[in-house]
PDB file of C-alpha atoms in Angstrom:
ATOM      1  CA  MET A   1      29.233   7.471  -0.593  1.00 77.00           C
ATOM      2  CA  SER A   2      30.035   7.281   3.001  1.00 88.00           C
ATOM      3  CA  ASP A   3      33.913   9.035   4.274  1.00 90.00           C
ATOM      4  CA  ASP A   4      34.306   5.757   5.889  1.00 91.00           C
ATOM      5  CA  ILE A   5      33.850   4.512   2.298  1.00 93.00           C
ATOM      6  CA  LYS A   6      35.309   7.719   0.037  1.00 95.00           C
ATOM      7  CA  ILE A   7      38.710   6.910   2.458  1.00 96.00           C
ATOM      8  CA  LEU A   8      38.304   3.068   1.829  1.00 97.00           C
ATOM      9  CA  LYS A   9      38.605   3.428  -1.307  1.00 98.00           C
ATOM     10  CA  ASP A  10      41.163   5.907  -2.302  1.00 98.00           C
ATOM     11  CA  VAL A  11      43.584   3.275  -0.312  1.00 98.00           C
ATOM     12  CA  SER A  12      43.278   0.074  -1.995  1.00 98.00           C
ATOM     13  CA  ASN A  13      43.590   1.899  -5.269  1.00 98.00           C
ATOM     14  CA  LYS A  14      46.660   3.603  -4.505  1.00 98.00           C
ATOM     15  CA  LEU A  15      47.675   0.115  -2.641  1.00 98.00           C
ATOM     16  CA  ILE A  16      46.588  -1.402  -6.245  1.00 98.00           C
ATOM     17  CA  GLU A  17      48.127   0.779  -8.376  1.00 98.00           C
ATOM     18  CA  ASN A  18      51.892   0.711  -5.737  1.00 97.00           C
ATOM     19  CA  GLN A  19      50.880  -3.259  -6.475  1.00 96.00           C
ATOM     20  CA  ILE A  20      51.274  -3.892  -2.317  1.00 97.00           C
ATOM     21  CA  PRO A  21      48.964  -6.186  -1.114  1.00 98.00           C
ATOM     22  CA  PHE A  22      46.244  -6.177   1.643  1.00 98.00           C
ATOM     23  CA  MET A  23      43.023  -6.947   2.462  1.00 99.00           C
ATOM     24  CA  VAL A  24      39.865  -5.951   4.335  1.00 98.00           C
ATOM     25  CA  THR A  25      39.434  -6.821   8.028  1.00 96.00           C
ATOM     26  CA  GLY A  26      37.744  -5.748  11.514  1.00 91.00           C
ATOM     27  CA  SER A  27      34.866  -3.973  10.917  1.00 90.00           C
ATOM     28  CA  MET A  28      34.413  -3.185   7.179  1.00 93.00           C
ATOM     29  CA  ALA A  29      34.724  -6.381   6.591  1.00 95.00           C
ATOM     30  CA  MET A  30      31.657  -7.617   9.066  1.00 92.00           C
ATOM     31  CA  ASN A  31      29.336  -4.576   7.330  1.00 90.00           C
ATOM     32  CA  PHE A  32      30.904  -5.792   3.628  1.00 93.00           C
ATOM     33  CA  TYR A  33      29.041  -9.258   4.977  1.00 94.00           C
ATOM     34  CA  ILE A  34      26.830  -8.309   7.671  1.00 88.00           C
ATOM     35  CA  GLU A  35      25.856  -5.515   9.516  1.00 68.00           C
ATOM     36  CA  PRO A  36      26.440  -2.545   9.221  1.00 69.00           C
ATOM     37  CA  ARG A  37      27.453  -0.586  12.240  1.00 66.00           C
ATOM     38  CA  MET A  38      29.057   3.079  12.796  1.00 66.00           C
ATOM     39  CA  THR A  39      32.903   2.695  12.205  1.00 67.00           C
ATOM     40  CA  ARG A  40      35.867   5.471  11.856  1.00 69.00           C
ATOM     41  CA  ASP A  41      38.913   3.608  11.188  1.00 85.00           C
ATOM     42  CA  ILE A  42      40.030   0.683   8.676  1.00 96.00           C
ATOM     43  CA  ASP A  43      41.497  -2.327   9.581  1.00 97.00           C
ATOM     44  CA  ILE A  44      44.600  -3.319   6.332  1.00 98.00           C
ATOM     45  CA  VAL A  45      46.797  -6.320   7.025  1.00 98.00           C
ATOM     46  CA  VAL A  46      49.452  -5.926   4.346  1.00 98.00           C
ATOM     47  CA  TYR A  47      52.397  -7.509   3.292  1.00 96.00           C
ATOM     48  CA  LEU A  48      55.199  -5.559   4.214  1.00 95.00           C
ATOM     49  CA  GLN A  49      59.523  -5.383   2.038  1.00 92.00           C
ATOM     50  CA  GLN A  50      60.786  -1.687   3.776  1.00 92.00           C
ATOM     51  CA  GLU A  51      60.819  -0.555   0.920  1.00 93.00           C
ATOM     52  CA  ASP A  52      57.598  -0.755   0.125  1.00 95.00           C
ATOM     53  CA  ILE A  53      58.752   2.475   3.577  1.00 96.00           C
ATOM     54  CA  THR A  54      58.811   4.900   0.731  1.00 95.00           C
ATOM     55  CA  ILE A  55      56.428   4.352  -1.389  1.00 97.00           C
ATOM     56  CA  LEU A  56      54.011   4.258   1.283  1.00 97.00           C
ATOM     57  CA  GLU A  57      54.902   7.685   2.751  1.00 96.00           C
ATOM     58  CA  LYS A  58      54.855   8.681  -1.079  1.00 97.00           C
ATOM     59  CA  ILE A  59      51.454   7.523  -1.943  1.00 97.00           C
ATOM     60  CA  PHE A  60      49.683   8.784   1.556  1.00 98.00           C
ATOM     61  CA  SER A  61      51.850  11.834   2.546  1.00 96.00           C
ATOM     62  CA  GLU A  62      50.136  14.046   0.936  1.00 96.00           C
ATOM     63  CA  VAL A  63      46.383  13.697   2.278  1.00 97.00           C
ATOM     64  CA  TYR A  64      47.053  11.737   4.975  1.00 98.00           C
ATOM     65  CA  TYR A  65      49.318  11.983   8.239  1.00 98.00           C
ATOM     66  CA  ILE A  66      52.581   8.874   7.902  1.00 97.00           C
ATOM     67  CA  ASP A  67      54.879   8.497  10.354  1.00 97.00           C
ATOM     68  CA  PRO A  68      57.667   6.489   8.467  1.00 95.00           C
ATOM     69  CA  ASP A  69      59.958   5.454  11.439  1.00 96.00           C
ATOM     70  CA  ALA A  70      56.689   3.452  12.880  1.00 97.00           C
ATOM     71  CA  ILE A  71      55.993   1.139   9.458  1.00 96.00           C
ATOM     72  CA  LYS A  72      60.096   0.632   9.371  1.00 96.00           C
ATOM     73  CA  LEU A  73      59.530  -0.275  13.389  1.00 96.00           C
ATOM     74  CA  ALA A  74      56.093  -1.926  12.743  1.00 96.00           C
ATOM     75  CA  ILE A  75      58.423  -3.806   9.780  1.00 96.00           C
ATOM     76  CA  GLU A  76      60.779  -4.690  12.168  1.00 94.00           C
ATOM     77  CA  ASN A  77      58.512  -6.364  14.852  1.00 94.00           C
ATOM     78  CA  ASN A  78      56.140  -7.650  12.452  1.00 93.00           C
ATOM     79  CA  LYS A  79      53.303  -5.254  14.108  1.00 94.00           C
ATOM     80  CA  MET A  80      51.335  -2.627  13.015  1.00 96.00           C
ATOM     81  CA  PHE A  81      50.866   1.281  12.449  1.00 98.00           C
ATOM     82  CA  ASN A  82      48.463   3.184  11.667  1.00 97.00           C
ATOM     83  CA  ILE A  83      47.602   6.704   8.770  1.00 98.00           C
ATOM     84  CA  ILE A  84      45.132   9.386   9.649  1.00 97.00           C
ATOM     85  CA  HIS A  85      42.975  10.772   6.772  1.00 97.00           C
ATOM     86  CA  ASN A  86      44.305  14.198   7.786  1.00 97.00           C
ATOM     87  CA  GLU A  87      40.395  15.947   7.032  1.00 95.00           C
ATOM     88  CA  SER A  88      38.089  13.293   8.072  1.00 94.00           C
ATOM     89  CA  ILE A  89      40.659  12.152  10.887  1.00 94.00           C
ATOM     90  CA  ILE A  90      39.683   8.305   9.967  1.00 95.00           C
ATOM     91  CA  LYS A  91      42.486   5.995  10.874  1.00 97.00           C
ATOM     92  CA  ILE A  92      43.084   3.315   9.467  1.00 98.00           C
ATOM     93  CA  ASP A  93      45.055   0.722  11.232  1.00 98.00           C
ATOM     94  CA  PHE A  94      48.029  -1.039   8.585  1.00 98.00           C
ATOM     95  CA  ILE A  95      48.111  -4.321  10.326  1.00 97.00           C
ATOM     96  CA  LEU A  96      51.644  -7.159   8.984  1.00 97.00           C
ATOM     97  CA  ARG A  97      50.784  -9.969   7.864  1.00 96.00           C
ATOM     98  CA  LYS A  98      51.759 -12.538  10.341  1.00 94.00           C
ATOM     99  CA  LYS A  99      54.823 -15.250   8.901  1.00 92.00           C
ATOM    100  CA  THR A 100      52.234 -18.276  10.373  1.00 93.00           C
ATOM    101  CA  ALA A 101      51.085 -20.515   7.766  1.00 95.00           C
ATOM    102  CA  TYR A 102      47.901 -20.123   8.861  1.00 96.00           C
ATOM    103  CA  ARG A 103      47.811 -16.468   8.346  1.00 96.00           C
ATOM    104  CA  ARG A 104      49.715 -16.710   5.324  1.00 96.00           C
ATOM    105  CA  LEU A 105      46.778 -19.311   3.887  1.00 97.00           C
ATOM    106  CA  GLU A 106      44.308 -16.157   5.343  1.00 97.00           C
ATOM    107  CA  PHE A 107      45.784 -13.672   2.988  1.00 98.00           C
ATOM    108  CA  GLU A 108      45.906 -15.845  -0.177  1.00 97.00           C
ATOM    109  CA  ARG A 109      42.187 -16.934  -0.386  1.00 98.00           C
ATOM    110  CA  ARG A 110      41.298 -12.619   0.404  1.00 98.00           C
ATOM    111  CA  VAL A 111      38.530 -12.600  -2.325  1.00 98.00           C
ATOM    112  CA  LYS A 112      38.717  -8.903  -4.488  1.00 98.00           C
ATOM    113  CA  VAL A 113      35.025  -7.403  -4.217  1.00 98.00           C
ATOM    114  CA  VAL A 114      32.921  -4.597  -4.849  1.00 96.00           C
ATOM    115  CA  ILE A 115      32.220  -1.695  -3.015  1.00 95.00           C
ATOM    116  CA  GLU A 116      29.401   1.099  -4.532  1.00 93.00           C
ATOM    117  CA  ASP A 117      32.302   1.626  -7.620  1.00 95.00           C
ATOM    118  CA  PHE A 118      35.202   0.336  -7.045  1.00 97.00           C
ATOM    119  CA  GLU A 119      37.876  -3.647  -5.924  1.00 97.00           C
ATOM    120  CA  THR A 120      38.892  -4.659  -2.670  1.00 98.00           C
ATOM    121  CA  PHE A 121      40.392  -7.038  -1.505  1.00 99.00           C
ATOM    122  CA  MET A 122      38.377  -8.581   1.351  1.00 98.00           C
ATOM    123  CA  VAL A 123      39.432 -10.867   4.115  1.00 98.00           C
ATOM    124  CA  SER A 124      37.323 -13.942   2.801  1.00 98.00           C
ATOM    125  CA  LYS A 125      34.340 -15.140   5.635  1.00 98.00           C
ATOM    126  CA  GLU A 126      35.994 -17.780   7.000  1.00 98.00           C
ATOM    127  CA  ASP A 127      38.970 -16.286   7.368  1.00 98.00           C
ATOM    128  CA  LEU A 128      36.719 -13.461   8.965  1.00 97.00           C
ATOM    129  CA  ILE A 129      34.782 -15.993  11.482  1.00 97.00           C
ATOM    130  CA  LEU A 130      38.595 -17.579  12.821  1.00 97.00           C
ATOM    131  CA  SER A 131      39.482 -14.310  13.631  1.00 95.00           C
ATOM    132  CA  LYS A 132      37.472 -13.460  15.928  1.00 94.00           C
ATOM    133  CA  LEU A 133      37.397 -16.497  17.145  1.00 95.00           C
ATOM    134  CA  ASP A 134      40.749 -16.439  17.844  1.00 93.00           C
ATOM    135  CA  TRP A 135      40.466 -12.554  19.386  1.00 90.00           C
ATOM    136  CA  MET A 136      36.867 -13.349  21.141  1.00 90.00           C
ATOM    137  CA  LYS A 137      38.556 -16.155  23.319  1.00 89.00           C
ATOM    138  CA  LYS A 138      41.749 -13.699  24.255  1.00 88.00           C
ATOM    139  CA  SER A 139      39.241 -10.966  24.894  1.00 87.00           C
ATOM    140  CA  GLN A 140      35.608 -12.644  26.451  1.00 82.00           C
ATOM    141  CA  SER A 141      34.360  -9.842  24.398  1.00 80.00           C
ATOM    142  CA  GLU A 142      30.330  -9.489  23.982  1.00 84.00           C
ATOM    143  CA  MET A 143      30.825  -7.550  20.828  1.00 82.00           C
ATOM    144  CA  GLN A 144      33.228 -10.787  19.177  1.00 84.00           C
ATOM    145  CA  LYS A 145      30.180 -12.777  20.133  1.00 89.00           C
ATOM    146  CA  ARG A 146      27.596 -11.054  18.377  1.00 88.00           C
ATOM    147  CA  ASP A 147      29.639 -10.730  15.276  1.00 89.00           C
ATOM    148  CA  LEU A 148      30.210 -14.139  15.437  1.00 92.00           C
ATOM    149  CA  ILE A 149      26.398 -15.278  15.779  1.00 92.00           C
ATOM    150  CA  ASN A 150      25.837 -13.239  12.603  1.00 91.00           C
ATOM    151  CA  LEU A 151      28.360 -14.782  10.981  1.00 94.00           C
ATOM    152  CA  LEU A 152      28.087 -18.125  12.136  1.00 94.00           C
ATOM    153  CA  SER A 153      23.589 -18.402  10.839  1.00 92.00           C
ATOM    154  CA  SER A 154      25.299 -17.031   7.420  1.00 91.00           C
ATOM    155  CA  ASN A 155      26.998 -19.153   4.353  1.00 94.00           C
ATOM    156  CA  PHE A 156      30.153 -20.180   4.948  1.00 96.00           C
ATOM    157  CA  ASP A 157      32.676 -23.213   4.260  1.00 97.00           C
ATOM    158  CA  LYS A 158      32.333 -24.994   7.288  1.00 96.00           C
ATOM    159  CA  ALA A 159      34.344 -27.858   6.819  1.00 97.00           C
ATOM    160  CA  TYR A 160      36.959 -25.178   6.643  1.00 98.00           C
ATOM    161  CA  VAL A 161      36.420 -23.401   9.660  1.00 98.00           C
ATOM    162  CA  ASN A 162      35.915 -26.870  11.378  1.00 97.00           C
ATOM    163  CA  GLU A 163      38.826 -27.485   9.954  1.00 97.00           C
ATOM    164  CA  TYR A 164      40.900 -24.927  10.946  1.00 97.00           C
ATOM    165  CA  SER A 165      39.256 -23.579  13.995  1.00 97.00           C
ATOM    166  CA  LYS A 166      40.883 -26.632  15.447  1.00 97.00           C
ATOM    167  CA  GLU A 167      44.267 -26.294  14.587  1.00 94.00           C
ATOM    168  CA  LEU A 168      43.801 -22.574  16.041  1.00 95.00           C
ATOM    169  CA  GLY A 169      42.586 -23.772  19.522  1.00 96.00           C
ATOM    170  CA  VAL A 170      38.941 -21.928  19.126  1.00 96.00           C
ATOM    171  CA  TYR A 171      37.188 -26.001  18.305  1.00 97.00           C
ATOM    172  CA  GLU A 172      35.714 -25.472  21.387  1.00 96.00           C
ATOM    173  CA  LEU A 173      34.601 -22.290  21.069  1.00 95.00           C
ATOM    174  CA  LEU A 174      32.607 -22.237  18.310  1.00 96.00           C
ATOM    175  CA  GLN A 175      30.826 -25.293  19.203  1.00 95.00           C
ATOM    176  CA  GLU A 176      29.468 -23.782  22.271  1.00 93.00           C
ATOM    177  CA  LEU A 177      28.690 -20.485  19.922  1.00 92.00           C
ATOM    178  CA  GLU A 178      26.694 -22.537  17.649  1.00 90.00           C
ATOM    179  CA  ASN A 179      24.949 -25.049  20.385  1.00 87.00           C
ATOM    180  CA  GLY A 180      23.699 -21.705  21.591  1.00 74.00           C
TER     181      GLY A 180
END
């Protein structure tokens, strides 16, 4: 088991044991659905309340660098914070779940998956596509474009992606990528 998978297992187990809702996204989700590639960080969307700060500090402080003030600030501003695994220096970005109707739906649609010998929660493939479309629209990133081309060539719920791509303002970009 690679270091990043061991750390994902540890983080997932700790969050599940403490009933903190989360889902894996970003390059780890891409690795799960399509194309394994090197990554040195883990992206996790998480739903937190102020009272979760002490829980996070308790469950992670022994093996990870964690800053409770950064967590408090992230919760207050609905942003992100990170923890860093002390030994491997792998960074885990915790992205606070946004409060829009779509982001709530995306979070509700997360799926329980098995990676090697553990369970975790993963963004759905359709919502990963929509998030990558949104990122590509903002950044014009070639990496996002390559990821999207790979994702769009796989099986997914096209009706769902079409519907929400219109709502998110990325339908034209989706059409452009699908039509080459």
